mmCIF file of C-alpha atoms in Angstrom:
data_model
loop_
_atom_site.group_PDB
_atom_site.id
_atom_site.type_symbol
_atom_site.label_atom_id
_atom_site.label_comp_id
_atom_site.label_asym_id
_atom_site.label_seq_id
_atom_site.Cartn_x
_atom_site.Cartn_y
_atom_site.Cartn_z
ATOM 1 C CA UNK Q 1 10.768 -8.159 6.525
ATOM 2 C CA UNK Q 2 11.709 -8.399 10.185
ATOM 3 C CA UNK Q 3 14.859 -6.697 11.438
ATOM 4 C CA UNK Q 4 16.228 -6.174 14.899
ATOM 5 C CA UNK Q 5 15.141 -2.878 16.369
ATOM 6 C CA UNK Q 6 17.829 -0.195 16.864
ATOM 7 C CA UNK Q 7 17.195 -0.392 20.627
ATOM 8 C CA UNK Q 8 17.874 -4.137 20.713
ATOM 9 C CA UNK Q 9 20.936 -3.773 18.492
ATOM 10 C CA UNK Q 10 22.317 -0.930 20.541
ATOM 11 C CA UNK Q 11 22.023 -3.075 23.667
ATOM 12 C CA UNK Q 12 23.864 -5.941 22.011
ATOM 13 C CA UNK Q 13 26.473 -4.070 19.992
ATOM 14 C CA UNK Q 14 28.315 -1.009 21.339
ATOM 15 C CA UNK Q 15 29.460 1.966 19.282
ATOM 16 C CA UNK Q 16 30.979 1.329 15.875
ATOM 17 C CA UNK Q 17 29.991 -2.334 15.966
ATOM 18 C CA UNK Q 18 26.316 -1.319 16.121
ATOM 19 C CA UNK Q 19 26.720 1.108 13.223
ATOM 20 C CA UNK Q 20 28.403 -1.517 11.070
ATOM 21 C CA UNK Q 21 25.740 -4.153 11.875
ATOM 22 C CA UNK Q 22 22.903 -1.718 11.230
ATOM 23 C CA UNK Q 23 24.111 -0.733 7.737
ATOM 24 C CA UNK Q 24 25.231 -4.101 6.372
ATOM 25 C CA UNK Q 25 23.613 -5.935 3.470
ATOM 26 C CA UNK Q 26 20.007 -7.051 3.772
ATOM 27 C CA UNK Q 27 19.247 -10.735 4.440
ATOM 28 C CA UNK Q 28 17.720 -13.162 1.946
ATOM 29 C CA UNK Q 29 14.074 -12.171 1.429
ATOM 30 C CA UNK Q 30 11.773 -15.141 2.032
ATOM 31 C CA UNK Q 31 8.723 -13.157 3.113
ATOM 32 C CA UNK Q 32 7.225 -12.111 6.455
ATOM 33 C CA UNK Q 33 8.044 -14.009 9.654
ATOM 34 C CA UNK Q 34 5.591 -16.252 11.478
ATOM 35 C CA UNK Q 35 6.711 -15.210 14.966
ATOM 36 C CA UNK Q 36 8.195 -12.007 16.360
ATOM 37 C CA UNK Q 37 10.871 -13.438 18.630
ATOM 38 C CA UNK Q 38 14.121 -11.523 18.958
ATOM 39 C CA UNK Q 39 17.319 -13.565 18.579
ATOM 40 C CA UNK Q 40 19.589 -14.199 21.543
ATOM 41 C CA UNK Q 41 22.523 -12.653 19.623
ATOM 42 C CA UNK Q 42 22.754 -10.745 16.319
ATOM 43 C CA UNK Q 43 24.275 -13.539 14.226
ATOM 44 C CA UNK Q 44 21.545 -16.020 15.165
ATOM 45 C CA UNK Q 45 19.192 -15.164 12.291
ATOM 46 C CA UNK Q 46 18.852 -13.185 9.052
ATOM 47 C CA UNK Q 47 22.538 -13.028 8.174
ATOM 48 C CA UNK Q 48 23.513 -10.519 5.469
ATOM 49 C CA UNK Q 49 23.007 -11.781 1.956
ATOM 50 C CA UNK Q 50 26.271 -12.880 0.364
ATOM 51 C CA UNK Q 51 27.379 -11.619 -3.008
ATOM 52 C CA UNK Q 52 25.451 -13.594 -5.614
ATOM 53 C CA UNK Q 53 27.162 -16.582 -7.178
ATOM 54 C CA UNK Q 54 26.410 -17.150 -10.862
ATOM 55 C CA UNK Q 55 25.704 -20.841 -11.325
ATOM 56 C CA UNK Q 56 24.771 -23.261 -14.078
ATOM 57 C CA UNK Q 57 22.311 -26.098 -13.406
ATOM 58 C CA UNK Q 58 22.228 -29.325 -15.410
ATOM 59 C CA UNK Q 59 20.542 -32.691 -14.976
ATOM 60 C CA UNK Q 60 22.903 -35.440 -13.791
ATOM 61 C CA UNK Q 61 20.367 -38.270 -13.411
ATOM 62 C CA UNK Q 62 16.594 -38.610 -13.725
ATOM 63 C CA UNK Q 63 13.747 -41.135 -13.442
ATOM 64 C CA UNK Q 64 14.099 -41.374 -9.654
ATOM 65 C CA UNK Q 65 11.000 -41.464 -7.457
ATOM 66 C CA UNK Q 66 11.229 -39.326 -4.309
ATOM 67 C CA UNK Q 67 15.035 -39.531 -3.915
ATOM 68 C CA UNK Q 68 15.972 -38.918 -0.268
ATOM 69 C CA UNK Q 69 19.655 -39.648 0.378
ATOM 70 C CA UNK Q 70 22.864 -39.880 -1.658
ATOM 71 C CA UNK Q 71 26.276 -41.346 -0.860
ATOM 72 C CA UNK Q 72 29.382 -41.280 -3.096
ATOM 73 C CA UNK Q 73 31.183 -44.512 -3.950
ATOM 74 C CA UNK Q 74 34.972 -44.718 -4.419
ATOM 75 C CA UNK Q 75 34.695 -45.144 -8.209
ATOM 76 C CA UNK Q 76 32.830 -41.859 -8.672
ATOM 77 C CA UNK Q 77 29.365 -43.404 -8.786
ATOM 78 C CA UNK Q 78 26.637 -43.034 -6.135
ATOM 79 C CA UNK Q 79 24.105 -44.872 -4.026
ATOM 80 C CA UNK Q 80 20.733 -43.106 -3.930
ATOM 81 C CA UNK Q 81 17.666 -43.971 -1.854
ATOM 82 C CA UNK Q 82 14.112 -43.618 -3.130
ATOM 83 C CA UNK Q 83 11.605 -43.105 -0.331
ATOM 84 C CA UNK Q 84 9.097 -45.700 -1.634
ATOM 85 C CA UNK Q 85 11.707 -48.316 -0.655
ATOM 86 C CA UNK Q 86 14.345 -48.675 -3.368
ATOM 87 C CA UNK Q 87 18.134 -48.313 -3.239
ATOM 88 C CA UNK Q 88 19.712 -47.437 -6.585
ATOM 89 C CA UNK Q 89 23.236 -47.463 -7.977
ATOM 90 C CA UNK Q 90 23.803 -44.404 -10.174
ATOM 91 C CA UNK Q 91 26.896 -44.503 -12.363
ATOM 92 C CA UNK Q 92 29.432 -41.687 -12.647
ATOM 93 C CA UNK Q 93 27.726 -40.794 -15.940
ATOM 94 C CA UNK Q 94 24.293 -40.551 -14.312
ATOM 95 C CA UNK Q 95 22.902 -43.920 -15.439
ATOM 96 C CA UNK Q 96 20.251 -45.193 -12.988
ATOM 97 C CA UNK Q 97 20.453 -48.956 -12.498
ATOM 98 C CA UNK Q 98 17.819 -51.434 -11.352
ATOM 99 C CA UNK Q 99 16.998 -51.485 -7.605
ATOM 100 C CA UNK Q 100 19.518 -53.162 -5.315
ATOM 101 C CA UNK Q 101 18.018 -56.215 -3.636
ATOM 102 C CA UNK Q 102 18.219 -57.306 -0.003
ATOM 103 C CA UNK Q 103 16.468 -54.434 1.785
ATOM 104 C CA UNK Q 104 14.231 -55.174 4.799
ATOM 105 C CA UNK Q 105 10.489 -54.521 4.895
ATOM 106 C CA UNK Q 106 9.905 -50.761 4.738
ATOM 107 C CA UNK Q 107 6.831 -48.697 5.684
ATOM 108 C CA UNK Q 108 6.516 -45.965 3.035
ATOM 109 C CA UNK Q 109 3.328 -44.286 4.277
ATOM 110 C CA UNK Q 110 3.191 -40.507 4.751
ATOM 111 C CA UNK Q 111 6.759 -39.314 5.531
ATOM 112 C CA UNK Q 112 8.115 -42.837 6.000
ATOM 113 C CA UNK Q 113 10.143 -44.990 3.646
ATOM 114 C CA UNK Q 114 13.785 -45.606 2.790
ATOM 115 C CA UNK Q 115 15.627 -42.532 4.024
ATOM 116 C CA UNK Q 116 19.358 -41.845 4.381
ATOM 117 C CA UNK Q 117 22.380 -43.812 3.166
ATOM 118 C CA UNK Q 118 26.106 -43.635 3.885
ATOM 119 C CA UNK Q 119 29.172 -45.844 3.556
ATOM 120 C CA UNK Q 120 31.295 -47.424 6.236
ATOM 121 C CA UNK Q 121 34.552 -45.500 6.750
ATOM 122 C CA UNK Q 122 36.211 -48.841 5.868
ATOM 123 C CA UNK Q 123 34.079 -49.476 2.787
ATOM 124 C CA UNK Q 124 37.151 -50.335 0.720
ATOM 125 C CA UNK Q 125 37.707 -53.421 2.857
ATOM 126 C CA UNK Q 126 34.298 -54.258 4.392
ATOM 127 C CA UNK Q 127 31.870 -52.961 1.674
ATOM 128 C CA UNK Q 128 29.343 -52.095 4.389
ATOM 129 C CA UNK Q 129 26.475 -49.730 3.553
ATOM 130 C CA UNK Q 130 24.485 -48.068 6.357
ATOM 131 C CA UNK Q 131 20.962 -46.748 5.846
ATOM 132 C CA UNK Q 132 17.928 -45.504 7.771
ATOM 133 C CA UNK Q 133 14.297 -46.350 7.150
ATOM 134 C CA UNK Q 134 10.764 -46.465 8.558
ATOM 135 C CA UNK Q 135 10.455 -49.914 10.079
ATOM 136 C CA UNK Q 136 7.072 -51.615 10.639
ATOM 137 C CA UNK Q 137 7.076 -53.019 14.184
ATOM 138 C CA UNK Q 138 4.489 -54.437 16.588
ATOM 139 C CA UNK Q 139 2.379 -51.465 17.638
ATOM 140 C CA UNK Q 140 3.274 -49.165 14.749
ATOM 141 C CA UNK Q 141 6.409 -47.836 13.097
ATOM 142 C CA UNK Q 142 9.869 -46.664 14.142
ATOM 143 C CA UNK Q 143 12.946 -44.984 12.739
ATOM 144 C CA UNK Q 144 15.538 -47.696 12.228
ATOM 145 C CA UNK Q 145 19.137 -47.884 11.036
ATOM 146 C CA UNK Q 146 20.613 -50.960 9.399
ATOM 147 C CA UNK Q 147 23.696 -52.113 7.561
ATOM 148 C CA UNK Q 148 24.518 -54.663 4.894
ATOM 149 C CA UNK Q 149 27.390 -55.676 2.615
ATOM 150 C CA UNK Q 150 27.192 -54.423 -0.970
ATOM 151 C CA UNK Q 151 28.097 -57.077 -3.516
ATOM 152 C CA UNK Q 152 30.948 -56.391 -5.943
ATOM 153 C CA UNK Q 153 28.512 -56.040 -8.845
ATOM 154 C CA UNK Q 154 26.461 -53.528 -6.805
ATOM 155 C CA UNK Q 155 23.202 -55.402 -7.286
ATOM 156 C CA UNK Q 156 22.483 -56.650 -3.738
ATOM 157 C CA UNK Q 157 22.948 -56.030 -0.034
ATOM 158 C CA UNK Q 158 23.837 -59.157 1.927
ATOM 159 C CA UNK Q 159 23.688 -59.998 5.634
ATOM 160 C CA UNK Q 160 21.476 -56.995 6.383
ATOM 161 C CA UNK Q 161 20.931 -56.330 10.104
ATOM 162 C CA UNK Q 162 19.440 -53.521 12.173
ATOM 163 C CA UNK Q 163 21.831 -51.601 14.400
ATOM 164 C CA UNK Q 164 19.155 -49.303 15.886
ATOM 165 C CA UNK Q 165 15.374 -49.322 16.244
ATOM 166 C CA UNK Q 166 13.683 -46.312 17.817
ATOM 167 C CA UNK Q 167 11.436 -46.988 20.773
ATOM 168 C CA UNK Q 168 8.652 -47.116 21.680
ATOM 169 C CA UNK Q 169 6.584 -47.793 18.506
ATOM 170 C CA UNK Q 170 4.479 -44.952 17.099
ATOM 171 C CA UNK Q 171 1.170 -44.987 15.258
ATOM 172 C CA UNK Q 172 2.018 -41.643 13.575
ATOM 173 C CA UNK Q 173 4.006 -42.153 10.319
ATOM 174 C CA UNK Q 174 5.543 -38.675 10.499
ATOM 175 C CA UNK Q 175 8.779 -36.998 11.645
ATOM 176 C CA UNK Q 176 11.265 -39.869 11.407
ATOM 177 C CA UNK Q 177 14.425 -37.758 11.100
ATOM 178 C CA UNK Q 178 16.784 -39.184 9.909
ATOM 179 C CA UNK Q 179 20.431 -38.899 8.909
ATOM 180 C CA UNK Q 180 23.212 -41.339 9.666
ATOM 181 C CA UNK Q 181 26.731 -39.899 9.971
ATOM 182 C CA UNK Q 182 30.116 -41.310 10.957
ATOM 183 C CA UNK Q 183 32.117 -39.012 13.218
ATOM 184 C CA UNK Q 184 35.638 -39.911 12.083
ATOM 185 C CA UNK Q 185 36.442 -41.545 15.422
ATOM 186 C CA UNK Q 186 34.692 -44.880 15.017
ATOM 187 C CA UNK Q 187 31.224 -43.793 16.155
ATOM 188 C CA UNK Q 188 27.993 -43.247 14.240
ATOM 189 C CA UNK Q 189 25.344 -40.579 14.890
ATOM 190 C CA UNK Q 190 21.693 -41.257 14.007
ATOM 191 C CA UNK Q 191 19.067 -38.508 14.147
ATOM 192 C CA UNK Q 192 15.408 -39.125 14.923
ATOM 193 C CA UNK Q 193 12.135 -37.225 14.937
ATOM 194 C CA UNK Q 194 9.345 -37.086 17.507
ATOM 195 C CA UNK Q 195 6.484 -38.277 15.272
ATOM 196 C CA UNK Q 196 4.729 -34.890 15.131
ATOM 197 C CA UNK Q 197 1.600 -35.271 17.261
ATOM 198 C CA UNK Q 198 1.032 -33.705 20.702
ATOM 199 C CA UNK Q 199 0.916 -37.196 22.172
ATOM 200 C CA UNK Q 200 4.474 -37.909 21.099
ATOM 201 C CA UNK Q 201 6.287 -34.584 20.825
ATOM 202 C CA UNK Q 202 6.562 -34.162 24.614
ATOM 203 C CA UNK Q 203 8.706 -37.310 24.611
ATOM 204 C CA UNK Q 204 11.557 -35.313 23.077
ATOM 205 C CA UNK Q 205 12.139 -33.960 26.611
ATOM 206 C CA UNK Q 206 12.147 -37.409 28.242
ATOM 207 C CA UNK Q 207 15.192 -39.678 28.492
ATOM 208 C CA UNK Q 208 13.413 -43.039 28.542
ATOM 209 C CA UNK Q 209 12.857 -43.070 24.766
ATOM 210 C CA UNK Q 210 14.595 -42.116 21.514
ATOM 211 C CA UNK Q 211 12.023 -39.626 20.173
ATOM 212 C CA UNK Q 212 13.491 -36.265 19.129
ATOM 213 C CA UNK Q 213 17.052 -37.335 19.910
ATOM 214 C CA UNK Q 214 20.525 -37.640 18.471
ATOM 215 C CA UNK Q 215 21.656 -41.224 19.046
ATOM 216 C CA UNK Q 216 25.349 -42.217 19.182
ATOM 217 C CA UNK Q 217 26.428 -45.818 18.652
ATOM 218 C CA UNK Q 218 29.297 -48.035 17.649
ATOM 219 C CA UNK Q 219 29.022 -49.268 14.049
ATOM 220 C CA UNK Q 220 27.648 -52.640 15.219
ATOM 221 C CA UNK Q 221 24.856 -50.974 17.209
ATOM 222 C CA UNK Q 222 26.438 -51.322 20.645
ATOM 223 C CA UNK Q 223 26.555 -48.277 22.928
ATOM 224 C CA UNK Q 224 29.833 -46.400 23.513
ATOM 225 C CA UNK Q 225 30.758 -46.368 27.183
ATOM 226 C CA UNK Q 226 31.343 -42.604 27.110
ATOM 227 C CA UNK Q 227 27.798 -41.709 26.004
ATOM 228 C CA UNK Q 228 26.437 -39.071 28.421
ATOM 229 C CA UNK Q 229 23.574 -41.099 29.947
ATOM 230 C CA UNK Q 230 25.239 -44.493 30.282
ATOM 231 C CA UNK Q 231 24.513 -45.908 33.731
ATOM 232 C CA UNK Q 232 21.727 -43.410 34.430
ATOM 233 C CA UNK Q 233 17.974 -43.826 34.161
ATOM 234 C CA UNK Q 234 16.992 -43.719 30.529
ATOM 235 C CA UNK Q 235 18.315 -44.706 27.118
ATOM 236 C CA UNK Q 236 22.087 -45.223 27.006
ATOM 237 C CA UNK Q 237 22.138 -44.505 23.264
ATOM 238 C CA UNK Q 238 21.084 -40.845 23.651
ATOM 239 C CA UNK Q 239 23.664 -38.169 22.791
ATOM 240 C CA UNK Q 240 21.424 -35.064 22.916
ATOM 241 C CA UNK Q 241 17.681 -34.428 23.255
ATOM 242 C CA UNK Q 242 14.911 -31.855 22.852
ATOM 243 C CA UNK Q 243 14.952 -31.997 19.043
ATOM 244 C CA UNK Q 244 11.985 -31.892 16.660
ATOM 245 C CA UNK Q 245 12.729 -33.514 13.285
ATOM 246 C CA UNK Q 246 16.422 -33.614 12.325
ATOM 247 C CA UNK Q 247 16.832 -34.211 8.595
ATOM 248 C CA UNK Q 248 20.342 -32.855 8.085
ATOM 249 C CA UNK Q 249 23.662 -33.735 9.715
ATOM 250 C CA UNK Q 250 27.333 -33.333 8.849
ATOM 251 C CA UNK Q 251 30.814 -33.403 10.360
ATOM 252 C CA UNK Q 252 32.743 -30.143 9.936
ATOM 253 C CA UNK Q 253 36.081 -31.136 8.361
ATOM 254 C CA UNK Q 254 38.102 -28.289 9.871
ATOM 255 C CA UNK Q 255 37.065 -29.009 13.469
ATOM 256 C CA UNK Q 256 35.543 -32.499 13.589
ATOM 257 C CA UNK Q 257 32.412 -30.978 15.154
ATOM 258 C CA UNK Q 258 29.037 -32.614 14.567
ATOM 259 C CA UNK Q 259 26.291 -30.309 13.228
ATOM 260 C CA UNK Q 260 22.578 -30.895 12.654
ATOM 261 C CA UNK Q 261 19.671 -29.019 11.147
ATOM 262 C CA UNK Q 262 16.045 -29.633 12.094
ATOM 263 C CA UNK Q 263 12.589 -28.613 10.977
ATOM 264 C CA UNK Q 264 10.755 -26.086 13.091
ATOM 265 C CA UNK Q 265 6.969 -25.669 13.054
ATOM 266 C CA UNK Q 266 5.783 -22.351 11.535
ATOM 267 C CA UNK Q 267 9.176 -20.681 11.791
ATOM 268 C CA UNK Q 268 12.038 -21.903 13.923
ATOM 269 C CA UNK Q 269 14.117 -24.183 11.687
ATOM 270 C CA UNK Q 270 17.332 -24.661 13.696
ATOM 271 C CA UNK Q 271 21.009 -25.175 12.958
ATOM 272 C CA UNK Q 272 22.651 -26.800 15.987
ATOM 273 C CA UNK Q 273 26.003 -28.188 17.069
ATOM 274 C CA UNK Q 274 24.751 -30.901 19.450
ATOM 275 C CA UNK Q 275 26.907 -31.600 22.484
ATOM 276 C CA UNK Q 276 26.838 -34.588 24.795
ATOM 277 C CA UNK Q 277 23.919 -34.650 27.230
ATOM 278 C CA UNK Q 278 22.497 -31.251 26.319
ATOM 279 C CA UNK Q 279 18.860 -30.248 25.887
ATOM 280 C CA UNK Q 280 17.874 -28.322 22.735
ATOM 281 C CA UNK Q 281 14.467 -27.248 23.958
ATOM 282 C CA UNK Q 282 11.739 -28.826 21.836
ATOM 283 C CA UNK Q 283 8.816 -28.660 22.552
ATOM 284 C CA UNK Q 284 9.212 -26.416 25.610
ATOM 285 C CA UNK Q 285 10.788 -23.539 23.693
ATOM 286 C CA UNK Q 286 11.009 -22.683 19.999
ATOM 287 C CA UNK Q 287 11.640 -19.736 17.693
ATOM 288 C CA UNK Q 288 8.519 -20.818 15.806
ATOM 289 C CA UNK Q 289 4.811 -21.145 16.551
ATOM 290 C CA UNK Q 290 2.148 -23.766 15.852
ATOM 291 C CA UNK Q 291 0.685 -23.899 12.363
ATOM 292 C CA UNK Q 292 -2.575 -22.467 13.746
ATOM 293 C CA UNK Q 293 -0.722 -19.496 15.258
ATOM 294 C CA UNK Q 294 -0.775 -20.719 18.862
ATOM 295 C CA UNK Q 295 2.456 -20.642 20.907
ATOM 296 C CA UNK Q 296 4.736 -23.633 21.369
ATOM 297 C CA UNK Q 297 5.290 -24.929 24.911
ATOM 298 C CA UNK Q 298 5.961 -22.023 27.252
ATOM 299 C CA UNK Q 299 5.484 -19.521 24.445
ATOM 300 C CA UNK Q 300 9.081 -18.371 24.876
ATOM 301 C CA UNK Q 301 11.977 -18.884 22.461
ATOM 302 C CA UNK Q 302 14.523 -19.762 25.158
ATOM 303 C CA UNK Q 303 14.875 -20.979 28.735
ATOM 304 C CA UNK Q 304 17.592 -21.605 31.262
ATOM 305 C CA UNK Q 305 19.165 -25.037 30.858
ATOM 306 C CA UNK Q 306 18.187 -25.311 27.188
ATOM 307 C CA UNK Q 307 20.693 -24.707 24.405
ATOM 308 C CA UNK Q 308 20.394 -21.918 21.864
ATOM 309 C CA UNK Q 309 20.564 -22.802 18.168
ATOM 310 C CA UNK Q 310 23.590 -21.470 16.325
ATOM 311 C CA UNK Q 311 21.170 -20.081 13.723
ATOM 312 C CA UNK Q 312 17.437 -20.186 12.984
ATOM 313 C CA UNK Q 313 15.086 -19.305 10.136
ATOM 314 C CA UNK Q 314 11.677 -17.653 10.177
ATOM 315 C CA UNK Q 315 10.126 -18.115 7.674
ATOM 316 C CA UNK Q 316 11.466 -21.621 7.341
ATOM 317 C CA UNK Q 317 13.618 -23.192 4.651
ATOM 318 C CA UNK Q 318 12.291 -26.716 5.511
ATOM 319 C CA UNK Q 319 15.790 -28.207 5.627
ATOM 320 C CA UNK Q 320 16.886 -31.543 4.218
ATOM 321 C CA UNK Q 321 20.451 -32.836 4.089
ATOM 322 C CA UNK Q 322 23.585 -30.736 4.309
ATOM 323 C CA UNK Q 323 27.333 -30.897 3.674
ATOM 324 C CA UNK Q 324 30.352 -28.718 4.375
ATOM 325 C CA UNK Q 325 31.965 -27.538 1.175
ATOM 326 C CA UNK Q 326 35.348 -28.936 0.257
ATOM 327 C CA UNK Q 327 36.497 -28.358 -3.304
ATOM 328 C CA UNK Q 328 37.971 -26.013 -5.891
ATOM 329 C CA UNK Q 329 35.026 -25.387 -8.203
ATOM 330 C CA UNK Q 330 33.499 -22.498 -6.208
ATOM 331 C CA UNK Q 331 36.037 -19.894 -5.177
ATOM 332 C CA UNK Q 332 35.657 -18.670 -1.597
ATOM 333 C CA UNK Q 333 33.273 -21.453 -0.515
ATOM 334 C CA UNK Q 334 35.733 -23.638 1.397
ATOM 335 C CA UNK Q 335 34.261 -24.514 4.810
ATOM 336 C CA UNK Q 336 30.834 -23.075 4.005
ATOM 337 C CA UNK Q 337 27.739 -25.116 4.828
ATOM 338 C CA UNK Q 338 25.566 -26.208 1.883
ATOM 339 C CA UNK Q 339 21.963 -27.044 2.858
ATOM 340 C CA UNK Q 340 19.024 -28.572 0.992
ATOM 341 C CA UNK Q 341 15.757 -26.605 1.260
ATOM 342 C CA UNK Q 342 12.404 -28.242 0.586
ATOM 343 C CA UNK Q 343 10.469 -24.983 0.852
ATOM 344 C CA UNK Q 344 10.828 -22.645 -0.925
ATOM 345 C CA UNK Q 345 13.051 -25.194 -2.704
ATOM 346 C CA UNK Q 346 16.655 -24.066 -3.084
ATOM 347 C CA UNK Q 347 20.249 -24.721 -2.084
ATOM 348 C CA UNK Q 348 21.295 -22.547 0.865
ATOM 349 C CA UNK Q 349 24.892 -21.530 1.551
ATOM 350 C CA UNK Q 350 26.038 -20.280 4.965
ATOM 351 C CA UNK Q 351 29.363 -18.564 5.635
ATOM 352 C CA UNK Q 352 30.915 -18.666 9.128
ATOM 353 C CA UNK Q 353 33.401 -16.541 11.011
ATOM 354 C CA UNK Q 354 36.292 -17.954 13.042
ATOM 355 C CA UNK Q 355 34.043 -18.362 16.095
ATOM 356 C CA UNK Q 356 31.531 -20.516 14.211
ATOM 357 C CA UNK Q 357 28.870 -17.812 13.915
ATOM 358 C CA UNK Q 358 26.891 -17.357 10.701
ATOM 359 C CA UNK Q 359 27.947 -14.135 8.960
ATOM 360 C CA UNK Q 360 26.422 -14.572 5.500
ATOM 361 C CA UNK Q 361 23.713 -16.489 3.632
ATOM 362 C CA UNK Q 362 22.923 -17.146 -0.011
ATOM 363 C CA UNK Q 363 19.971 -18.850 -1.724
ATOM 364 C CA UNK Q 364 20.832 -20.719 -4.932
ATOM 365 C CA UNK Q 365 19.185 -22.929 -7.554
ATOM 366 C CA UNK Q 366 15.643 -21.840 -6.709
ATOM 367 C CA UNK Q 367 12.757 -22.859 -8.919
ATOM 368 C CA UNK Q 368 13.897 -26.443 -9.517
ATOM 369 C CA UNK Q 369 11.647 -28.082 -6.903
ATOM 370 C CA UNK Q 370 11.969 -29.500 -3.400
ATOM 371 C CA UNK Q 371 15.654 -30.079 -2.624
ATOM 372 C CA UNK Q 372 16.018 -33.084 -0.300
ATOM 373 C CA UNK Q 373 19.769 -33.701 -0.050
ATOM 374 C CA UNK Q 374 23.099 -32.337 -1.250
ATOM 375 C CA UNK Q 375 26.473 -33.918 -1.991
ATOM 376 C CA UNK Q 376 29.780 -32.326 -2.907
ATOM 377 C CA UNK Q 377 31.151 -34.115 -5.976
ATOM 378 C CA UNK Q 378 34.838 -34.943 -6.329
ATOM 379 C CA UNK Q 379 35.288 -32.065 -8.789
ATOM 380 C CA UNK Q 380 33.768 -29.578 -6.328
ATOM 381 C CA UNK Q 381 30.432 -29.181 -8.073
ATOM 382 C CA UNK Q 382 27.273 -29.642 -5.988
ATOM 383 C CA UNK Q 383 24.805 -32.443 -6.634
ATOM 384 C CA UNK Q 384 21.306 -32.032 -5.211
ATOM 385 C CA UNK Q 385 18.261 -34.293 -5.111
ATOM 386 C CA UNK Q 386 14.858 -33.126 -6.325
ATOM 387 C CA UNK Q 387 12.156 -34.762 -4.197
ATOM 388 C CA UNK Q 388 9.202 -35.459 -6.491
ATOM 389 C CA UNK Q 389 7.432 -38.333 -8.232
ATOM 390 C CA UNK Q 390 9.590 -37.499 -11.247
ATOM 391 C CA UNK Q 391 12.700 -36.896 -9.172
ATOM 392 C CA UNK Q 392 16.203 -36.178 -10.363
ATOM 393 C CA UNK Q 393 19.761 -35.386 -9.379
ATOM 394 C CA UNK Q 394 20.845 -31.955 -10.574
ATOM 395 C CA UNK Q 395 24.388 -30.611 -10.734
ATOM 396 C CA UNK Q 396 25.302 -27.020 -9.825
ATOM 397 C CA UNK Q 397 28.565 -25.597 -11.127
ATOM 398 C CA UNK Q 398 30.017 -22.090 -11.526
ATOM 399 C CA UNK Q 399 28.639 -20.327 -14.580
ATOM 400 C CA UNK Q 400 31.443 -19.936 -17.096
#
């Protein structure tokens, strides 16, 4: 397992601080790294393993095909997307109902399909549901976000309309992103991918498209006037750029900050806190390498003018959705970040210090399959989606 060399640590941490860092608990063991890049600061990777939490896992709902996103409803039930193109209502007892009607045409090839789902902040009065999906368009496919009104009996979406369609079209049905997240201030963030291939990935560095970007909009799809590139050459909707494939996003309750997590190549999964107008490096720099072992971009992990991730993984965890923990079920977890991992397939917990640096990591619920999304239930237990043909929602609670 890779560790920072004593020389590097000594340069970064003087005296007693170096001694303490050098003797602390070992990180989670996920095998050998793909690359050999040193972090920019000690807390950027391989945080000490947290004391193990004893958990119990039970099945909450089953008979779901490739579940991708989950959103809680006010009555304790849930909306769940299935990637082949179905939106389901799942009762508070875990009963899976027939598909909700009214969805647009969806392209479910490769990594495409029906993706994330969330509720309007005013759902109690407007009953609006927001979702993302792979949209077939002239010339290919695109990440799209739409909204529609959920009927009182929860069987249909009405008056469905797109609020965002990624441009230009792509002929590669890969790397769509995408999470849709309200910021608490009347704006909505939508994450995208860069469609994977060399032809497209370079577009993550260009401002005339929405590949590899965080997009920020008003709920009706209009562009906020304070977006960083409004009035400049390029796409007004862009919030940040230089991303690869962002499949997790969450608002931190304690601060209101917006966080994302994105897939790296071989190594280099990144946890970021995207800020307006900033460049997060892909594909010029990365803490990972190509799947064939060749370097990415410049072959360097960082460059001037490009933002450092708060944290990265090598080997990867292949991140899905994430949520900040709020609840009473797990003692000491308040404010921790709970992340879905597709590979090796687990629920990851990160602990932060007061400066927002990662100071501890734990891997939980391994061996249950590819974890695509997580949701904190009202009672503080953790629901997580198993992404498979015979998919399910599992519940994680403290072991009594």
